[in-house]
Amino acid sequence: GTVTTAACAIVAACGKGDAAASGANGEPAVGRITANATSSAAADTDVAARGRGLPNGYVAQFDQPNAKLTDVSYSAREPGRWEVTTGPAHILYSPTDSARGKYSASATFEQLAAPSHPEGFGVFIGGSNLDQPNARKYTYFIVRGDGKYLVKVRDGANTRTITDWTANAAIPKQDSAGKALYGIKVDVNGNTANISVNGAPVTTVAAAKAPLDGISGVRVNHNLHVIATPISINR
């Protein structure tokens, strides 16, 4: 689709536990310091992508309050795919991509190069108040090139871990060129969300532990180079 600056709404938002970090476990942390690190080592800083904007009709929410539109790059590839370079960690969504009850949300990611440190990307569901930093909520499932996945809930400025970084045979490891392909699908059926990668089941999330109804979209952590599809909702 068309990549444009003028047609996009960008809201920078600080969120505890969600800016990218190296160090302890590769999970995003606030600012450029590893929030959950056991040492005082600083994370690698965001590398501005000098982008041209976001896909038309999509909104980004950044983890860091000083992030700018031009810090990320979304370039249209063949129909329905974006080449994404970051820059700061963020979520991307269309406000119309909302569902509740029984539905599925899916997206495909191709990692094009190995990042300096393991960094995650994937999908989020159950989004609400996404433009309000202190009230936003969503559940996210991300994978990374070392074959591990993470499930977390964002609740305002905080995040809560459902499943910490865990290896799973269904999640490919990047090859010697840093490449790997991940088809992520979340099947929601009222009280549970069943998550699969490349068609193989990975984990289940209960509605009692995480929001499942609301806006869905994609999440890309910092300093990554991937090809991604928009979130696809099947209601």
PDB file of C-alpha atoms in Angstrom:
ATOM      1  CA  GLY A   1       0.000   0.000   0.000  1.00  0.00           C
ATOM      2  CA  THR A   2       0.946   3.635  -0.200  1.00  0.00           C
ATOM      3  CA  VAL A   3       3.461   4.841   2.332  1.00  0.00           C
ATOM      4  CA  THR A   4       2.787   8.392   3.377  1.00  0.00           C
ATOM      5  CA  THR A   5       3.576  10.774   6.192  1.00  0.00           C
ATOM      6  CA  ALA A   6       0.639  13.147   5.979  1.00  0.00           C
ATOM      7  CA  ALA A   7      -2.049  10.512   6.247  1.00  0.00           C
ATOM      8  CA  CYS A   8      -0.669   8.898   9.400  1.00  0.00           C
ATOM      9  CA  ALA A   9      -1.305   9.657  13.029  1.00  0.00           C
ATOM     10  CA  ILE A  10       1.740   9.138  15.232  1.00  0.00           C
ATOM     11  CA  VAL A  11       1.606   9.198  18.995  1.00  0.00           C
ATOM     12  CA  ALA A  12       4.814   8.743  20.975  1.00  0.00           C
ATOM     13  CA  ALA A  13       4.202   6.937  24.227  1.00  0.00           C
ATOM     14  CA  CYS A  14       6.492   5.882  27.020  1.00  0.00           C
ATOM     15  CA  GLY A  15       5.810   2.437  28.390  1.00  0.00           C
ATOM     16  CA  LYS A  16       7.630   0.679  31.194  1.00  0.00           C
ATOM     17  CA  GLY A  17       9.200  -2.542  30.001  1.00  0.00           C
ATOM     18  CA  ASP A  18       8.713  -1.914  26.295  1.00  0.00           C
ATOM     19  CA  ALA A  19      11.633  -0.016  24.780  1.00  0.00           C
ATOM     20  CA  ALA A  20      14.244  -2.284  23.287  1.00  0.00           C
ATOM     21  CA  ALA A  21      17.136  -3.537  25.297  1.00  0.00           C
ATOM     22  CA  SER A  22      20.109  -5.779  25.060  1.00  0.00           C
ATOM     23  CA  GLY A  23      21.627  -7.329  28.122  1.00  0.00           C
ATOM     24  CA  ALA A  24      19.700  -9.536  30.505  1.00  0.00           C
ATOM     25  CA  ASN A  25      17.177 -11.221  28.254  1.00  0.00           C
ATOM     26  CA  GLY A  26      16.718  -9.158  25.112  1.00  0.00           C
ATOM     27  CA  GLU A  27      13.198  -8.134  26.145  1.00  0.00           C
ATOM     28  CA  PRO A  28      12.312  -4.496  25.543  1.00  0.00           C
ATOM     29  CA  ALA A  29      12.823  -2.106  28.450  1.00  0.00           C
ATOM     30  CA  VAL A  30      12.091   1.548  29.018  1.00  0.00           C
ATOM     31  CA  GLY A  31      14.351   4.051  27.352  1.00  0.00           C
ATOM     32  CA  ARG A  32      17.762   2.716  26.472  1.00  0.00           C
ATOM     33  CA  ILE A  33      18.466   0.899  29.715  1.00  0.00           C
ATOM     34  CA  THR A  34      17.483  -2.694  30.414  1.00  0.00           C
ATOM     35  CA  ALA A  35      14.683  -2.410  32.955  1.00  0.00           C
ATOM     36  CA  ASN A  36      14.916  -6.007  34.129  1.00  0.00           C
ATOM     37  CA  ALA A  37      18.670  -6.418  33.844  1.00  0.00           C
ATOM     38  CA  THR A  38      20.644  -7.775  36.747  1.00  0.00           C
ATOM     39  CA  SER A  39      23.579  -5.604  35.751  1.00  0.00           C
ATOM     40  CA  SER A  40      23.872  -1.897  35.037  1.00  0.00           C
ATOM     41  CA  ALA A  41      24.858  -2.416  31.398  1.00  0.00           C
ATOM     42  CA  ALA A  42      23.175   0.008  29.008  1.00  0.00           C
ATOM     43  CA  ALA A  43      21.293  -1.257  25.984  1.00  0.00           C
ATOM     44  CA  ASP A  44      22.294  -0.454  22.453  1.00  0.00           C
ATOM     45  CA  THR A  45      20.649   2.761  21.345  1.00  0.00           C
ATOM     46  CA  ASP A  46      17.971   3.044  18.706  1.00  0.00           C
ATOM     47  CA  VAL A  47      19.297   3.543  15.199  1.00  0.00           C
ATOM     48  CA  ALA A  48      17.058   5.990  13.347  1.00  0.00           C
ATOM     49  CA  ALA A  49      15.870   4.421  10.112  1.00  0.00           C
ATOM     50  CA  ARG A  50      15.302   7.763   8.336  1.00  0.00           C
ATOM     51  CA  GLY A  51      12.010   6.488   7.061  1.00  0.00           C
ATOM     52  CA  ARG A  52       9.354   8.017   4.860  1.00  0.00           C
ATOM     53  CA  GLY A  53       6.338   7.329   7.023  1.00  0.00           C
ATOM     54  CA  LEU A  54       3.806   4.632   7.730  1.00  0.00           C
ATOM     55  CA  PRO A  55       1.391   2.747   5.489  1.00  0.00           C
ATOM     56  CA  ASN A  56      -1.666   4.815   4.687  1.00  0.00           C
ATOM     57  CA  GLY A  57      -4.434   4.390   7.266  1.00  0.00           C
ATOM     58  CA  TYR A  58      -2.213   2.983  10.024  1.00  0.00           C
ATOM     59  CA  VAL A  59      -1.246   4.391  13.403  1.00  0.00           C
ATOM     60  CA  ALA A  60       1.929   3.795  15.407  1.00  0.00           C
ATOM     61  CA  GLN A  61       2.428   4.014  19.140  1.00  0.00           C
ATOM     62  CA  PHE A  62       6.078   4.213  20.154  1.00  0.00           C
ATOM     63  CA  ASP A  63       7.553   2.969  23.422  1.00  0.00           C
ATOM     64  CA  GLN A  64       9.790   6.006  23.783  1.00  0.00           C
ATOM     65  CA  PRO A  65       8.363   9.507  24.207  1.00  0.00           C
ATOM     66  CA  ASN A  66      10.980  11.108  21.957  1.00  0.00           C
ATOM     67  CA  ALA A  67      10.454   8.786  18.982  1.00  0.00           C
ATOM     68  CA  LYS A  68       9.729  10.386  15.618  1.00  0.00           C
ATOM     69  CA  LEU A  69       7.961   9.235  12.492  1.00  0.00           C
ATOM     70  CA  THR A  70      11.203   9.312  10.538  1.00  0.00           C
ATOM     71  CA  ASP A  71      12.879   6.964  13.041  1.00  0.00           C
ATOM     72  CA  VAL A  72      11.126   4.013  11.373  1.00  0.00           C
ATOM     73  CA  SER A  73      10.796   3.041   7.736  1.00  0.00           C
ATOM     74  CA  TYR A  74       7.871   1.286   6.083  1.00  0.00           C
ATOM     75  CA  SER A  75       8.353   0.625   2.371  1.00  0.00           C
ATOM     76  CA  ALA A  76       5.711  -1.054   0.252  1.00  0.00           C
ATOM     77  CA  ARG A  77       6.844  -4.284  -1.357  1.00  0.00           C
ATOM     78  CA  GLU A  78       4.598  -6.526  -3.429  1.00  0.00           C
ATOM     79  CA  PRO A  79       0.919  -6.054  -2.507  1.00  0.00           C
ATOM     80  CA  GLY A  80       0.246  -6.707   1.143  1.00  0.00           C
ATOM     81  CA  ARG A  81       3.832  -6.680   2.419  1.00  0.00           C
ATOM     82  CA  TRP A  82       5.997  -4.004   4.028  1.00  0.00           C
ATOM     83  CA  GLU A  83       9.740  -3.824   4.402  1.00  0.00           C
ATOM     84  CA  VAL A  84      10.221  -2.485   7.926  1.00  0.00           C
ATOM     85  CA  THR A  85      13.366  -1.005   9.439  1.00  0.00           C
ATOM     86  CA  THR A  86      13.517   0.195  13.041  1.00  0.00           C
ATOM     87  CA  GLY A  87      14.396   2.453  14.856  1.00  0.00           C
ATOM     88  CA  PRO A  88      12.381   2.531  18.068  1.00  0.00           C
ATOM     89  CA  ALA A  89      10.095  -0.264  19.259  1.00  0.00           C
ATOM     90  CA  HIS A  90       6.439   0.318  18.422  1.00  0.00           C
ATOM     91  CA  ILE A  91       3.067  -1.173  17.620  1.00  0.00           C
ATOM     92  CA  LEU A  92       1.295  -0.543  14.329  1.00  0.00           C
ATOM     93  CA  TYR A  93      -2.428  -0.948  13.727  1.00  0.00           C
ATOM     94  CA  SER A  94      -5.524   0.270  11.970  1.00  0.00           C
ATOM     95  CA  PRO A  95      -8.302   1.401  14.328  1.00  0.00           C
ATOM     96  CA  THR A  96     -10.728  -0.657  12.233  1.00  0.00           C
ATOM     97  CA  ASP A  97      -8.930  -3.932  13.015  1.00  0.00           C
ATOM     98  CA  SER A  98     -11.002  -4.716  16.091  1.00  0.00           C
ATOM     99  CA  ALA A  99     -12.675  -7.986  17.021  1.00  0.00           C
ATOM    100  CA  ARG A 100     -14.139  -9.744  20.030  1.00  0.00           C
ATOM    101  CA  GLY A 101     -15.496 -13.140  20.990  1.00  0.00           C
ATOM    102  CA  LYS A 102     -14.496 -15.645  18.325  1.00  0.00           C
ATOM    103  CA  TYR A 103     -11.951 -14.504  15.736  1.00  0.00           C
ATOM    104  CA  SER A 104      -8.422 -15.045  14.458  1.00  0.00           C
ATOM    105  CA  ALA A 105      -5.595 -12.540  13.967  1.00  0.00           C
ATOM    106  CA  SER A 106      -2.562 -13.385  11.886  1.00  0.00           C
ATOM    107  CA  ALA A 107       0.536 -11.834  10.335  1.00  0.00           C
ATOM    108  CA  THR A 108       3.730 -13.076   8.713  1.00  0.00           C
ATOM    109  CA  PHE A 109       7.235 -11.811   9.438  1.00  0.00           C
ATOM    110  CA  GLU A 110      10.440 -12.498   7.554  1.00  0.00           C
ATOM    111  CA  GLN A 111      13.596 -11.493   9.418  1.00  0.00           C
ATOM    112  CA  LEU A 112      16.037 -10.200   6.820  1.00  0.00           C
ATOM    113  CA  ALA A 113      19.131  -9.734   8.986  1.00  0.00           C
ATOM    114  CA  ALA A 114      20.274 -10.710  12.450  1.00  0.00           C
ATOM    115  CA  PRO A 115      20.035  -7.808  14.931  1.00  0.00           C
ATOM    116  CA  SER A 116      22.961  -6.950  17.186  1.00  0.00           C
ATOM    117  CA  HIS A 117      21.035  -8.472  20.087  1.00  0.00           C
ATOM    118  CA  PRO A 118      18.013 -10.813  20.057  1.00  0.00           C
ATOM    119  CA  GLU A 119      14.952  -8.644  19.409  1.00  0.00           C
ATOM    120  CA  GLY A 120      11.315  -9.653  19.105  1.00  0.00           C
ATOM    121  CA  PHE A 121       8.473  -9.020  16.663  1.00  0.00           C
ATOM    122  CA  GLY A 122       4.962 -10.361  16.382  1.00  0.00           C
ATOM    123  CA  VAL A 123       1.310  -9.545  16.943  1.00  0.00           C
ATOM    124  CA  PHE A 124      -0.856  -7.969  19.603  1.00  0.00           C
ATOM    125  CA  ILE A 125      -4.550  -8.443  20.365  1.00  0.00           C
ATOM    126  CA  GLY A 126      -7.083  -7.081  22.842  1.00  0.00           C
ATOM    127  CA  GLY A 127      -6.007  -3.482  22.355  1.00  0.00           C
ATOM    128  CA  SER A 128      -7.928  -0.650  24.007  1.00  0.00           C
ATOM    129  CA  ASN A 129      -7.236   3.052  24.644  1.00  0.00           C
ATOM    130  CA  LEU A 130      -4.110   2.705  22.519  1.00  0.00           C
ATOM    131  CA  ASP A 131      -3.735   6.464  22.121  1.00  0.00           C
ATOM    132  CA  GLN A 132      -3.745   7.018  25.901  1.00  0.00           C
ATOM    133  CA  PRO A 133      -0.334   6.170  27.422  1.00  0.00           C
ATOM    134  CA  ASN A 134      -1.649   5.737  30.955  1.00  0.00           C
ATOM    135  CA  ALA A 135      -4.715   3.697  30.003  1.00  0.00           C
ATOM    136  CA  ARG A 136      -3.704   1.559  27.039  1.00  0.00           C
ATOM    137  CA  LYS A 137      -3.976  -2.206  27.255  1.00  0.00           C
ATOM    138  CA  TYR A 138      -3.070  -5.036  24.926  1.00  0.00           C
ATOM    139  CA  THR A 139      -1.687  -8.573  24.900  1.00  0.00           C
ATOM    140  CA  TYR A 140       1.322  -9.301  22.739  1.00  0.00           C
ATOM    141  CA  PHE A 141       3.054 -12.424  21.437  1.00  0.00           C
ATOM    142  CA  ILE A 142       6.492 -11.925  19.916  1.00  0.00           C
ATOM    143  CA  VAL A 143       9.205 -14.228  18.610  1.00  0.00           C
ATOM    144  CA  ARG A 144      12.890 -13.732  17.943  1.00  0.00           C
ATOM    145  CA  GLY A 145      15.643 -15.301  15.864  1.00  0.00           C
ATOM    146  CA  ASP A 146      16.964 -17.582  18.584  1.00  0.00           C
ATOM    147  CA  GLY A 147      13.768 -19.667  18.448  1.00  0.00           C
ATOM    148  CA  LYS A 148      12.107 -18.213  21.548  1.00  0.00           C
ATOM    149  CA  TYR A 149       8.774 -16.519  22.217  1.00  0.00           C
ATOM    150  CA  LEU A 150       7.376 -14.135  24.826  1.00  0.00           C
ATOM    151  CA  VAL A 151       3.817 -13.301  25.930  1.00  0.00           C
ATOM    152  CA  LYS A 152       3.128 -10.088  27.830  1.00  0.00           C
ATOM    153  CA  VAL A 153       0.320  -7.718  28.702  1.00  0.00           C
ATOM    154  CA  ARG A 154       0.740  -3.958  28.538  1.00  0.00           C
ATOM    155  CA  ASP A 155      -1.343  -2.066  31.085  1.00  0.00           C
ATOM    156  CA  GLY A 156      -0.729   1.661  30.942  1.00  0.00           C
ATOM    157  CA  ALA A 157       2.908   2.384  31.741  1.00  0.00           C
ATOM    158  CA  ASN A 158       3.556  -1.160  32.959  1.00  0.00           C
ATOM    159  CA  THR A 159       3.921  -4.606  31.434  1.00  0.00           C
ATOM    160  CA  ARG A 160       3.101  -7.976  32.957  1.00  0.00           C
ATOM    161  CA  THR A 161       4.720 -11.209  31.847  1.00  0.00           C
ATOM    162  CA  ILE A 162       2.487 -14.159  30.990  1.00  0.00           C
ATOM    163  CA  THR A 163       5.303 -16.314  29.564  1.00  0.00           C
ATOM    164  CA  ASP A 164       8.924 -15.177  29.696  1.00  0.00           C
ATOM    165  CA  TRP A 165      11.290 -15.920  26.811  1.00  0.00           C
ATOM    166  CA  THR A 166      10.854 -19.642  26.141  1.00  0.00           C
ATOM    167  CA  ALA A 167      12.282 -21.891  23.434  1.00  0.00           C
ATOM    168  CA  ASN A 168       9.785 -23.818  21.321  1.00  0.00           C
ATOM    169  CA  ALA A 169      10.443 -26.261  18.485  1.00  0.00           C
ATOM    170  CA  ALA A 170       7.760 -24.590  16.351  1.00  0.00           C
ATOM    171  CA  ILE A 171       9.710 -21.322  16.237  1.00  0.00           C
ATOM    172  CA  PRO A 172      12.497 -21.316  13.624  1.00  0.00           C
ATOM    173  CA  LYS A 173      15.986 -20.157  14.459  1.00  0.00           C
ATOM    174  CA  GLN A 174      17.601 -17.665  12.113  1.00  0.00           C
ATOM    175  CA  ASP A 175      20.007 -19.142   9.557  1.00  0.00           C
ATOM    176  CA  SER A 176      23.640 -18.156   9.040  1.00  0.00           C
ATOM    177  CA  ALA A 177      22.483 -15.085   7.098  1.00  0.00           C
ATOM    178  CA  GLY A 178      20.186 -14.010   9.941  1.00  0.00           C
ATOM    179  CA  LYS A 179      17.014 -14.938   8.048  1.00  0.00           C
ATOM    180  CA  ALA A 180      13.906 -16.805   9.194  1.00  0.00           C
ATOM    181  CA  LEU A 181      10.175 -16.857   8.422  1.00  0.00           C
ATOM    182  CA  TYR A 182       7.392 -16.741  11.013  1.00  0.00           C
ATOM    183  CA  GLY A 183       3.685 -17.073  10.309  1.00  0.00           C
ATOM    184  CA  ILE A 184       1.957 -16.100  13.563  1.00  0.00           C
ATOM    185  CA  LYS A 185      -1.718 -16.810  14.173  1.00  0.00           C
ATOM    186  CA  VAL A 186      -3.863 -16.191  17.241  1.00  0.00           C
ATOM    187  CA  ASP A 187      -7.175 -18.034  17.377  1.00  0.00           C
ATOM    188  CA  VAL A 188      -9.488 -16.519  19.984  1.00  0.00           C
ATOM    189  CA  ASN A 189     -12.531 -18.429  21.172  1.00  0.00           C
ATOM    190  CA  GLY A 190     -14.148 -16.457  23.961  1.00  0.00           C
ATOM    191  CA  ASN A 191     -12.127 -17.458  27.005  1.00  0.00           C
ATOM    192  CA  THR A 192      -8.853 -18.536  25.406  1.00  0.00           C
ATOM    193  CA  ALA A 193      -6.378 -17.562  22.716  1.00  0.00           C
ATOM    194  CA  ASN A 194      -4.491 -20.386  20.995  1.00  0.00           C
ATOM    195  CA  ILE A 195      -1.266 -19.177  19.388  1.00  0.00           C
ATOM    196  CA  SER A 196       0.577 -20.970  16.583  1.00  0.00           C
ATOM    197  CA  VAL A 197       3.696 -20.320  14.527  1.00  0.00           C
ATOM    198  CA  ASN A 198       3.968 -21.698  10.989  1.00  0.00           C
ATOM    199  CA  GLY A 199       0.897 -23.818  11.710  1.00  0.00           C
ATOM    200  CA  ALA A 200       2.246 -25.511  14.834  1.00  0.00           C
ATOM    201  CA  PRO A 201       0.726 -24.794  18.274  1.00  0.00           C
ATOM    202  CA  VAL A 202       2.942 -22.860  20.687  1.00  0.00           C
ATOM    203  CA  THR A 203       0.930 -21.654  23.679  1.00  0.00           C
ATOM    204  CA  THR A 204      -2.506 -20.779  25.044  1.00  0.00           C
ATOM    205  CA  VAL A 205      -3.498 -17.588  26.864  1.00  0.00           C
ATOM    206  CA  ALA A 206      -6.578 -17.373  29.087  1.00  0.00           C
ATOM    207  CA  ALA A 207      -8.873 -14.350  29.051  1.00  0.00           C
ATOM    208  CA  ALA A 208      -8.660 -14.335  32.837  1.00  0.00           C
ATOM    209  CA  LYS A 209      -4.969 -13.399  32.514  1.00  0.00           C
ATOM    210  CA  ALA A 210      -4.918 -11.146  29.470  1.00  0.00           C
ATOM    211  CA  PRO A 211      -7.236  -8.951  27.367  1.00  0.00           C
ATOM    212  CA  LEU A 212      -8.376 -10.762  24.228  1.00  0.00           C
ATOM    213  CA  ASP A 213     -11.116  -8.462  22.856  1.00  0.00           C
ATOM    214  CA  GLY A 214     -10.179  -5.253  21.061  1.00  0.00           C
ATOM    215  CA  ILE A 215      -7.800  -3.930  18.406  1.00  0.00           C
ATOM    216  CA  SER A 216      -5.155  -6.167  16.862  1.00  0.00           C
ATOM    217  CA  GLY A 217      -1.945  -5.208  15.097  1.00  0.00           C
ATOM    218  CA  VAL A 218       1.769  -5.895  14.774  1.00  0.00           C
ATOM    219  CA  ARG A 219       4.662  -5.129  17.078  1.00  0.00           C
ATOM    220  CA  VAL A 220       8.284  -4.611  16.004  1.00  0.00           C
ATOM    221  CA  ASN A 221      11.040  -4.021  18.551  1.00  0.00           C
ATOM    222  CA  HIS A 222      14.054  -1.832  17.942  1.00  0.00           C
ATOM    223  CA  ASN A 223      16.884  -2.062  15.407  1.00  0.00           C
ATOM    224  CA  LEU A 224      15.251  -4.736  13.277  1.00  0.00           C
ATOM    225  CA  HIS A 225      14.977  -5.329   9.538  1.00  0.00           C
ATOM    226  CA  VAL A 226      11.966  -7.455   8.595  1.00  0.00           C
ATOM    227  CA  ILE A 227       9.303  -7.895   5.973  1.00  0.00           C
ATOM    228  CA  ALA A 228       5.855  -7.911   7.564  1.00  0.00           C
ATOM    229  CA  THR A 229       2.275  -8.277   6.448  1.00  0.00           C
ATOM    230  CA  PRO A 230      -0.522  -6.201   7.946  1.00  0.00           C
ATOM    231  CA  ILE A 231      -2.566  -7.938  10.611  1.00  0.00           C
ATOM    232  CA  SER A 232      -5.361 -10.009   9.073  1.00  0.00           C
ATOM    233  CA  ILE A 233      -8.582 -10.430  11.055  1.00  0.00           C
ATOM    234  CA  ASN A 234     -10.997 -13.286  10.374  1.00  0.00           C
ATOM    235  CA  ARG A 235     -14.178 -12.670  12.366  1.00  0.00           C
TER     236      ARG A 235
END
